[in-house]
PDB file of C-alpha atoms in Angstrom:
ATOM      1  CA  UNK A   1     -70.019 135.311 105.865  1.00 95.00           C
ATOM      2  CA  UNK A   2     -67.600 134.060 103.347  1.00 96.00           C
ATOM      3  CA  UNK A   3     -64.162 134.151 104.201  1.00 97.00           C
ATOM      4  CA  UNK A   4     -60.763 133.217 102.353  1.00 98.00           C
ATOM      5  CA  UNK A   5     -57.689 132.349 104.514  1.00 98.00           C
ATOM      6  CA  UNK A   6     -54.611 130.796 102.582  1.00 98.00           C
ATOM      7  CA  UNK A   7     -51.636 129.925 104.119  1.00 98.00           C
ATOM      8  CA  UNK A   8     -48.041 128.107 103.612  1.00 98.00           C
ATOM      9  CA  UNK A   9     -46.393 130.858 102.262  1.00 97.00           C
ATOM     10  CA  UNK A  10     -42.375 131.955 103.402  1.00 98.00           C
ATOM     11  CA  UNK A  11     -38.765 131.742 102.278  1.00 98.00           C
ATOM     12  CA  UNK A  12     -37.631 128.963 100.159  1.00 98.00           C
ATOM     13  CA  UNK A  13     -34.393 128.688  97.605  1.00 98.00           C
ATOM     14  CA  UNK A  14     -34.890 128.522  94.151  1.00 98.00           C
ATOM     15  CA  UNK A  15     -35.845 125.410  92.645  1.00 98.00           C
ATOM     16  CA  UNK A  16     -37.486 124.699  95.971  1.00 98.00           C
ATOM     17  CA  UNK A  17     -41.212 123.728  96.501  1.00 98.00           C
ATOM     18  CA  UNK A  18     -44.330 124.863  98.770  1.00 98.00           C
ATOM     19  CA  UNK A  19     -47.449 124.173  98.688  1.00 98.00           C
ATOM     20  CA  UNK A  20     -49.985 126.745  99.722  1.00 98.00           C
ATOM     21  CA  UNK A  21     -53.518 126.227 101.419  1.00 98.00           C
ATOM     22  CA  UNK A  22     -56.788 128.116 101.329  1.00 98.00           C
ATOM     23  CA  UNK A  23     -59.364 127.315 103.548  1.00 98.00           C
ATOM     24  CA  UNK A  24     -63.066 128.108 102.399  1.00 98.00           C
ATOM     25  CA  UNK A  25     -65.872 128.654 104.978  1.00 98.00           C
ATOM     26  CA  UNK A  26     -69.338 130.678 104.349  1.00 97.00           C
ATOM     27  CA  UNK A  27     -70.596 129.185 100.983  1.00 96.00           C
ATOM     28  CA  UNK A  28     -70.740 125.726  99.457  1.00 96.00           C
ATOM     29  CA  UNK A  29     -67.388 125.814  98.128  1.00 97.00           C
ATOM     30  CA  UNK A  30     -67.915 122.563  95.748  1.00 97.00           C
ATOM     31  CA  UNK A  31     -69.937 124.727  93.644  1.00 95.00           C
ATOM     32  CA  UNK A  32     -67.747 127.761  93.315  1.00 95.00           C
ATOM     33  CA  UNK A  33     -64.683 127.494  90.990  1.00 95.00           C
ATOM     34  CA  UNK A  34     -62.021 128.533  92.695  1.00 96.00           C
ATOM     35  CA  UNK A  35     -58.460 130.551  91.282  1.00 96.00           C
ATOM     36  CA  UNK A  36     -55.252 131.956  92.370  1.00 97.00           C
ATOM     37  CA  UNK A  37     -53.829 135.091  91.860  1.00 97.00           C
ATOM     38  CA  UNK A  38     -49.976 136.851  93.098  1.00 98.00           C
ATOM     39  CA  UNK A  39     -48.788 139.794  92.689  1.00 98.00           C
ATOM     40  CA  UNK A  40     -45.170 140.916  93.391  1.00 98.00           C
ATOM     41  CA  UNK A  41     -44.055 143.404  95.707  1.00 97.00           C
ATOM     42  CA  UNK A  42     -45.279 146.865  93.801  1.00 96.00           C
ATOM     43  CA  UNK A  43     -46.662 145.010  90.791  1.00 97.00           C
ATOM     44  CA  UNK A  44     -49.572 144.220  89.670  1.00 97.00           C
ATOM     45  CA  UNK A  45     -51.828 141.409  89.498  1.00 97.00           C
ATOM     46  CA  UNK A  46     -51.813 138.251  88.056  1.00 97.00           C
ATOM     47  CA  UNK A  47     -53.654 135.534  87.257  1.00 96.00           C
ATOM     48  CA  UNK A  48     -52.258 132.063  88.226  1.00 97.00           C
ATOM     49  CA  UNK A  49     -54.547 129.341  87.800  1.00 97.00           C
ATOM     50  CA  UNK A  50     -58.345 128.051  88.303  1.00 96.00           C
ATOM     51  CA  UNK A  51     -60.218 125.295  89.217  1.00 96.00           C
ATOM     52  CA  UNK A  52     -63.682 124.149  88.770  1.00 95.00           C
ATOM     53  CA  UNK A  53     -65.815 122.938  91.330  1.00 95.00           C
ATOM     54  CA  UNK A  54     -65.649 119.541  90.869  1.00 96.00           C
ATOM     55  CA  UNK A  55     -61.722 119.475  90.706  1.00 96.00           C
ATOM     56  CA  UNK A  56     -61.672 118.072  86.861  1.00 97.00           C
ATOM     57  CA  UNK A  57     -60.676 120.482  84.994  1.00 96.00           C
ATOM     58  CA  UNK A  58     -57.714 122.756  85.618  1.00 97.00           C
ATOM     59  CA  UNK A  59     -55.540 125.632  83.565  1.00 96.00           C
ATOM     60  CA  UNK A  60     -52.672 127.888  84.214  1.00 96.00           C
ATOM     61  CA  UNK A  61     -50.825 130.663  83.077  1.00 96.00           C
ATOM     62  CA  UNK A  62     -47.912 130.385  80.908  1.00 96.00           C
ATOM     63  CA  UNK A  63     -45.454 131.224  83.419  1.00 97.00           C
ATOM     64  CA  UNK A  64     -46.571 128.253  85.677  1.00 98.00           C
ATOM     65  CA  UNK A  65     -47.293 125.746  83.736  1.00 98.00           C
ATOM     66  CA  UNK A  66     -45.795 122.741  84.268  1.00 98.00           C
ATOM     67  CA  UNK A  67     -44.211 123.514  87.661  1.00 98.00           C
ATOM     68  CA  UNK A  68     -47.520 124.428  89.620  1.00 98.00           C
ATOM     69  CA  UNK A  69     -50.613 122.161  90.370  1.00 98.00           C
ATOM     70  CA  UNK A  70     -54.051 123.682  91.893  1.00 98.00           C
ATOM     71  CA  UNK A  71     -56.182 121.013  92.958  1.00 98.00           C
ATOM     72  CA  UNK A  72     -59.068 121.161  95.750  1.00 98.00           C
ATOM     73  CA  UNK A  73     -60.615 119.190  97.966  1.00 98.00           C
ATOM     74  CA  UNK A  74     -63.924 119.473  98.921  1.00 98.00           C
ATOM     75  CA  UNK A  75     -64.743 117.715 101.608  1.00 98.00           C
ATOM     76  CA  UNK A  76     -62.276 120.120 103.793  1.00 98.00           C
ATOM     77  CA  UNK A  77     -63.260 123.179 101.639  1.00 98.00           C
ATOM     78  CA  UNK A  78     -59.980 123.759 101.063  1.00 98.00           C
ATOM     79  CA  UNK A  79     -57.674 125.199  97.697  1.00 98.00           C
ATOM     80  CA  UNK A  80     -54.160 124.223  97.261  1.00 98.00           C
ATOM     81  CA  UNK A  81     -51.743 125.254  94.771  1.00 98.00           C
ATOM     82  CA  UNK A  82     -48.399 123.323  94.302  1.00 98.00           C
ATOM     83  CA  UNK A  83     -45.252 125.207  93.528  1.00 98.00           C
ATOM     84  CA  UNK A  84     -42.289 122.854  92.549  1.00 98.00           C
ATOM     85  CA  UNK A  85     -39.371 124.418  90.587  1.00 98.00           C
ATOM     86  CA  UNK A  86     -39.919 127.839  92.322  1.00 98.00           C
ATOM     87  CA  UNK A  87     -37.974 131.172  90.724  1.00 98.00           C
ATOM     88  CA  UNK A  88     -37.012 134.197  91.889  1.00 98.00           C
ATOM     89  CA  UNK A  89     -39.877 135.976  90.053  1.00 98.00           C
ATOM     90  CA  UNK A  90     -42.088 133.922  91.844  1.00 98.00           C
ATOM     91  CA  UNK A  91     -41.586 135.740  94.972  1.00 98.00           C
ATOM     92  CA  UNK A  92     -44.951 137.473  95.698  1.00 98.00           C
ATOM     93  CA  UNK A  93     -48.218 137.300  97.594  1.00 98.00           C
ATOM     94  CA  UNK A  94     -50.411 135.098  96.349  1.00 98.00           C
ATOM     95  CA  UNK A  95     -54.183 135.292  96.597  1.00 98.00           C
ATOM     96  CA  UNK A  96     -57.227 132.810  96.543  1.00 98.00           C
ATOM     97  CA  UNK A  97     -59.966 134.279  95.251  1.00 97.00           C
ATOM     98  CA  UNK A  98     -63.716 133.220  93.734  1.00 96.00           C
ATOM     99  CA  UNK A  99     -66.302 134.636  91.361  1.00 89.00           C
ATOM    100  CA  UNK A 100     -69.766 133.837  90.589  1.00 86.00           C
ATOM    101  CA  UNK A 101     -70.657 132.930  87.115  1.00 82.00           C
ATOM    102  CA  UNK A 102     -71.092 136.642  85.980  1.00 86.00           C
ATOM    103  CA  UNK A 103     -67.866 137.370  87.121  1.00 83.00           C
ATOM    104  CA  UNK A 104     -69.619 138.931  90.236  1.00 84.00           C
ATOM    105  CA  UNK A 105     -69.644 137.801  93.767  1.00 79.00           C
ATOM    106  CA  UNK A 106     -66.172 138.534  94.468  1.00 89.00           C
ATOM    107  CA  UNK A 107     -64.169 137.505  97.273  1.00 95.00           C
ATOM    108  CA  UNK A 108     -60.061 137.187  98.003  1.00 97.00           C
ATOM    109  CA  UNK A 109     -58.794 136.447 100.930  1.00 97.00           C
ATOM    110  CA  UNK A 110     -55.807 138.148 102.730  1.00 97.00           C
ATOM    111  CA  UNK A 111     -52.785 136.582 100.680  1.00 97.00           C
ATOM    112  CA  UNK A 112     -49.802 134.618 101.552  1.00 98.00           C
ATOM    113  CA  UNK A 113     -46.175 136.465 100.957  1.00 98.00           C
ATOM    114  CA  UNK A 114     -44.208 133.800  99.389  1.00 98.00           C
ATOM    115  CA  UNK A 115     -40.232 134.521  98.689  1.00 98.00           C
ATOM    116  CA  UNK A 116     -38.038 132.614  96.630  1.00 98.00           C
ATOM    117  CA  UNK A 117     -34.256 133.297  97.523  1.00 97.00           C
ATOM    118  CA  UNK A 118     -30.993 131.894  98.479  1.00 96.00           C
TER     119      UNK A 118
ATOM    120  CA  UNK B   1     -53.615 135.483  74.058  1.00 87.00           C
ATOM    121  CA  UNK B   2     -55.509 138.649  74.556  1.00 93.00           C
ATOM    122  CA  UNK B   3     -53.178 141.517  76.017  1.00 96.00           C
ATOM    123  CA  UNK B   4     -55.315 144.599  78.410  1.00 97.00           C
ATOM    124  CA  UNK B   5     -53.350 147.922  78.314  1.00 98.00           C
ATOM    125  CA  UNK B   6     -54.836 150.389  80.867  1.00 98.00           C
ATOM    126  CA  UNK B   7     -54.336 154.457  80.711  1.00 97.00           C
ATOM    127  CA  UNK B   8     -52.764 156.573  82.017  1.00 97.00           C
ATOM    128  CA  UNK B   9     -50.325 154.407  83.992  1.00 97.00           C
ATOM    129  CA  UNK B  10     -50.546 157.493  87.295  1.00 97.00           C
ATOM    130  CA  UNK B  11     -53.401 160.052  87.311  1.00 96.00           C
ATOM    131  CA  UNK B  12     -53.645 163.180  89.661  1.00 96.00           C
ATOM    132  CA  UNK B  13     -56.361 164.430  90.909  1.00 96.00           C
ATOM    133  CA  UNK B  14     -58.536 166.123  93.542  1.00 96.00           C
ATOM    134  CA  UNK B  15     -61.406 165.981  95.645  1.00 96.00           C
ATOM    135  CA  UNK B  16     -64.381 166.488  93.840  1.00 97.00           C
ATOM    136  CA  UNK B  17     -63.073 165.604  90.021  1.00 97.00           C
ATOM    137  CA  UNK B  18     -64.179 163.304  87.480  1.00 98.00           C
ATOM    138  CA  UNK B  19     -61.711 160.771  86.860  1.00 97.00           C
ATOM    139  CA  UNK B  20     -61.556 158.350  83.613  1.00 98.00           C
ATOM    140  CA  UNK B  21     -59.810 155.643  83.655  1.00 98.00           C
ATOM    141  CA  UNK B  22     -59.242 153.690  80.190  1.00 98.00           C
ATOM    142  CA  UNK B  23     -58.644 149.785  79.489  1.00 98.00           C
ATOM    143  CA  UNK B  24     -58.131 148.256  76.193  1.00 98.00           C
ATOM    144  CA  UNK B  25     -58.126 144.543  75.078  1.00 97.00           C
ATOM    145  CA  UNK B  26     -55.959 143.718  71.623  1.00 96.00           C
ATOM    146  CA  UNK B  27     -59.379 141.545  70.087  1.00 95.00           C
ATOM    147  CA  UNK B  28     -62.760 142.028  71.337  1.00 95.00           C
ATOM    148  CA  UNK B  29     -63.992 140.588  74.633  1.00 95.00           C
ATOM    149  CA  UNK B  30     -68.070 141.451  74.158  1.00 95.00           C
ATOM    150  CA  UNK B  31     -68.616 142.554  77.887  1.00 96.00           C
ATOM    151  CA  UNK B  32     -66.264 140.402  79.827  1.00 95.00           C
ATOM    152  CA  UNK B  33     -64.369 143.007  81.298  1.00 97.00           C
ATOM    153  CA  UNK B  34     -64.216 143.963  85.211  1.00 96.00           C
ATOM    154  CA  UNK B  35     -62.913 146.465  87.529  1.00 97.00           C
ATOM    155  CA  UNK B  36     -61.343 146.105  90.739  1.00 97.00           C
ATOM    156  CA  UNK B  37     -59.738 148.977  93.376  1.00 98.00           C
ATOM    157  CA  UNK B  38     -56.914 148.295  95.393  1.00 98.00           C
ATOM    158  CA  UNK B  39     -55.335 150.172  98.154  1.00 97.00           C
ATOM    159  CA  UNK B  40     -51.524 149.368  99.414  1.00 96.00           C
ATOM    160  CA  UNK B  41     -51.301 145.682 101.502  1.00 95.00           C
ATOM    161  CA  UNK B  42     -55.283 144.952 100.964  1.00 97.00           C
ATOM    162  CA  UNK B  43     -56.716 142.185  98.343  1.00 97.00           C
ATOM    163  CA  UNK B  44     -58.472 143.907  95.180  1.00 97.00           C
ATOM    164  CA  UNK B  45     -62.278 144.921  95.568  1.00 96.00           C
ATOM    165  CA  UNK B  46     -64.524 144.224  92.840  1.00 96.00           C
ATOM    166  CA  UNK B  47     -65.935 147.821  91.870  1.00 97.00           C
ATOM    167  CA  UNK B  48     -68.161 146.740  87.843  1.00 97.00           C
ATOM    168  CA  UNK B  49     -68.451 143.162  86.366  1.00 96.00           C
ATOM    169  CA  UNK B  50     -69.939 142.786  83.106  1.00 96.00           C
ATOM    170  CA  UNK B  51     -68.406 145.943  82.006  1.00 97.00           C
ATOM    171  CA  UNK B  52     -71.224 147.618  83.231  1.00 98.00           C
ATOM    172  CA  UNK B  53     -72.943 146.206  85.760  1.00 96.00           C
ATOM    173  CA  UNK B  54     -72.131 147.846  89.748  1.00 96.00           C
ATOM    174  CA  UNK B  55     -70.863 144.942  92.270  1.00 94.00           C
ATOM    175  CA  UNK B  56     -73.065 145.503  95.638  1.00 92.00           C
ATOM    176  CA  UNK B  57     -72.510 147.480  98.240  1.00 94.00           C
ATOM    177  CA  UNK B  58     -70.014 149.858  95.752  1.00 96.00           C
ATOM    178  CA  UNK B  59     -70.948 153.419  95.155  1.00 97.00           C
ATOM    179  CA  UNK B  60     -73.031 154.672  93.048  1.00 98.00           C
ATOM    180  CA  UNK B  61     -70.234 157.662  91.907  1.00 98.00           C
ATOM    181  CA  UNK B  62     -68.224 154.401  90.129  1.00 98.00           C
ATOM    182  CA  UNK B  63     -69.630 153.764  86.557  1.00 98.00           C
ATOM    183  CA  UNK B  64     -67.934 151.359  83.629  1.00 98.00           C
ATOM    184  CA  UNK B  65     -68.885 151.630  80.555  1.00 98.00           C
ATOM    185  CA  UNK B  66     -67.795 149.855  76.937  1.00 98.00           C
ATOM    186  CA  UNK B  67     -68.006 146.680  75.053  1.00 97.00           C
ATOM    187  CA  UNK B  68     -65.472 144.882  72.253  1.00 96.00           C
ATOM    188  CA  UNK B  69     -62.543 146.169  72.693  1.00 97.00           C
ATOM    189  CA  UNK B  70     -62.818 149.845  74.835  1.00 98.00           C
ATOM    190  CA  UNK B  71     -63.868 149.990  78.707  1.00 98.00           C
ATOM    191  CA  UNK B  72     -63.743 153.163  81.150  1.00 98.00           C
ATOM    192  CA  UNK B  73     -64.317 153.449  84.511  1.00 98.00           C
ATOM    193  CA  UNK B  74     -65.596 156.427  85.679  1.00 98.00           C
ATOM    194  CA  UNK B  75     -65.614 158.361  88.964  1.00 98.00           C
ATOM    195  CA  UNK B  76     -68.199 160.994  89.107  1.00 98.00           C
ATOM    196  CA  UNK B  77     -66.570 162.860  92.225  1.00 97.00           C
ATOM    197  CA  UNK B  78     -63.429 161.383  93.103  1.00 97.00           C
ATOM    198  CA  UNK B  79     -64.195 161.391  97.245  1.00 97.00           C
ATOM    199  CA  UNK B  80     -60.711 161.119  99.710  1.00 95.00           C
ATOM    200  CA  UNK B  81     -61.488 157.077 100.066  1.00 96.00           C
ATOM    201  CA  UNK B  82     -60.783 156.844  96.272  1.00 97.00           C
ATOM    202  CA  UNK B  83     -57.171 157.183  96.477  1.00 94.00           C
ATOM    203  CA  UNK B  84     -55.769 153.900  95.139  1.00 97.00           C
ATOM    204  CA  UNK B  85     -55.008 151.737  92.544  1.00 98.00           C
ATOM    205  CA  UNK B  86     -57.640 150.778  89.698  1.00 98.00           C
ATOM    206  CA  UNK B  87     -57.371 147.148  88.170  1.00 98.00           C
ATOM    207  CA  UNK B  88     -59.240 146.669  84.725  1.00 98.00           C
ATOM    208  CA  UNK B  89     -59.661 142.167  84.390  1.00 96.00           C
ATOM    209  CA  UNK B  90     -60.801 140.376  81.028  1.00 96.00           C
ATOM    210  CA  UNK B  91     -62.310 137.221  82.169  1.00 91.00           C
ATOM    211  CA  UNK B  92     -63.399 133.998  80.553  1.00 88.00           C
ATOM    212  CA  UNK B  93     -64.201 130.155  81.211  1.00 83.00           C
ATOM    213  CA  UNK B  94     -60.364 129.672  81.114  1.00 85.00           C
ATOM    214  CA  UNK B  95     -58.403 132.457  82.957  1.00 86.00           C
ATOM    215  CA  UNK B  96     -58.411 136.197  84.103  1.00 91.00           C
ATOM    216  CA  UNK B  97     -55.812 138.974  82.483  1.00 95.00           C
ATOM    217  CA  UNK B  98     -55.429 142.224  84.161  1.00 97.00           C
ATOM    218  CA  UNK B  99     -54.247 145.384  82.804  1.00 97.00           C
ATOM    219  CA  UNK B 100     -51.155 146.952  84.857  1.00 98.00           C
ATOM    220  CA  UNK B 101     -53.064 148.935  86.953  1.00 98.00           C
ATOM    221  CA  UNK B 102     -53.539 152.533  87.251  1.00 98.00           C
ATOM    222  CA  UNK B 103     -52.761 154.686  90.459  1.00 98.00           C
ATOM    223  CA  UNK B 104     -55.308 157.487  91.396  1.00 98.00           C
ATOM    224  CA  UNK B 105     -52.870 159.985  93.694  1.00 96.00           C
ATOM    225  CA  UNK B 106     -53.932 163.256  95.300  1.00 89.00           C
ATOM    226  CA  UNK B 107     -53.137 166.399  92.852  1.00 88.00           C
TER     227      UNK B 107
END
């Protein structure tokens, strides 16, 4: 059975840094590139930033680029995504999630609330 | 970058109706469009991928249909567990956009 479950989230001030964790189990996760997506409290969703399987190659949405690194590693089948810099409209749950290469095979895991304030 | 506008923003409706949900990209995306449904503190669920094409294990009342730049997803009979909030996603190599969702509530 696949299975998502990311953790690290909580409260941190602005400007402050976390660094959330997604741990893989169920499917041969070096294979799979991997994503993030967050989505404020009652907003919608939105794409953060993806991976590819082998770790190389790496892009982000506008809003986080520059202050948020995804990286992997495989050999604990385990996502990461970096937030330095952190803003109050950061302050959401953010989600793991992975596709196949259709854009089927969908699965998310349960989110991590994360809330930037002072 | 390419924008996804989904209508209406709410929709009310009732047991038993056909619902039709609208997405549209500003430049044409072929096929790469999917659909997700998502109910209040739960991750998305995948619902049509390819614009077309029904993820498995979803109901065969959910249909999407389009290509370029107009998608709908369709709900033959909208049943009680369909009460939630519809997600339309153009995807590519590089990134996913979603459209702002649309919330199906009971008429």
């Amino acid at each position: 059975e696949v299975q998502l479950v990311e953790s690290g989230g909580g409260l941190v001030q602005p400007g402050g840094s976390l660094r959330l964790s997604c741990a893989a189990s169920g499917f041969a996760f070096s294979t799979y590139w991997m994503h993030w997506v967050r989505q404020a409290p009652g907003k919608g969703l939105v794409w953060v930033s993806r991976i590819t399987g082998d770790g190389t190659n790496t892009t982000y949405a506008d809003s986080v680029k520059g202050r948020f690194t995804i990286s992997r590693d495989n050999a604990r089948n385990t996502l990461y995504l970096q937030m330095n810099s952190l803003r109050a409209e950061d302050t959401a749950v953010y989600y793991c999630a992975r596709w196949g290469s259709s854009g089927n095979a969908n699965y998310w895991g349960q989110g991590t609330l994360v809330t930037v304030s002072s | 970058d390419i924008q996804m506008t989904q209508s209406p923003s709410t929709l009310s409706a009732s047991v038993g109706d056909r619902v039709t949900i609208t997405c549209r990209a500003s430049q044409s995306i072929t096929i790469w469009l999917a659909w997700y449904q998502q109910k209040p503190g739960k991750a998305p669920k995948l619902l049509i991928y390819k614009a077309s094409n029904l993820e498995s294990g979803v109901p065969s009342r959910f249909s999407g249909s389009g290509s370029g730049t107009e998608f709908t997803l369709t709900i033959s009979s909208l049943q009680p567990d369909d009460f939630a909030t519809y997600y339309c996603q153009h995807y590519n190599s590089y990134s996913r956009t979603f459209g702002q969702g649309t919330k199906v509530e009971i008429k």
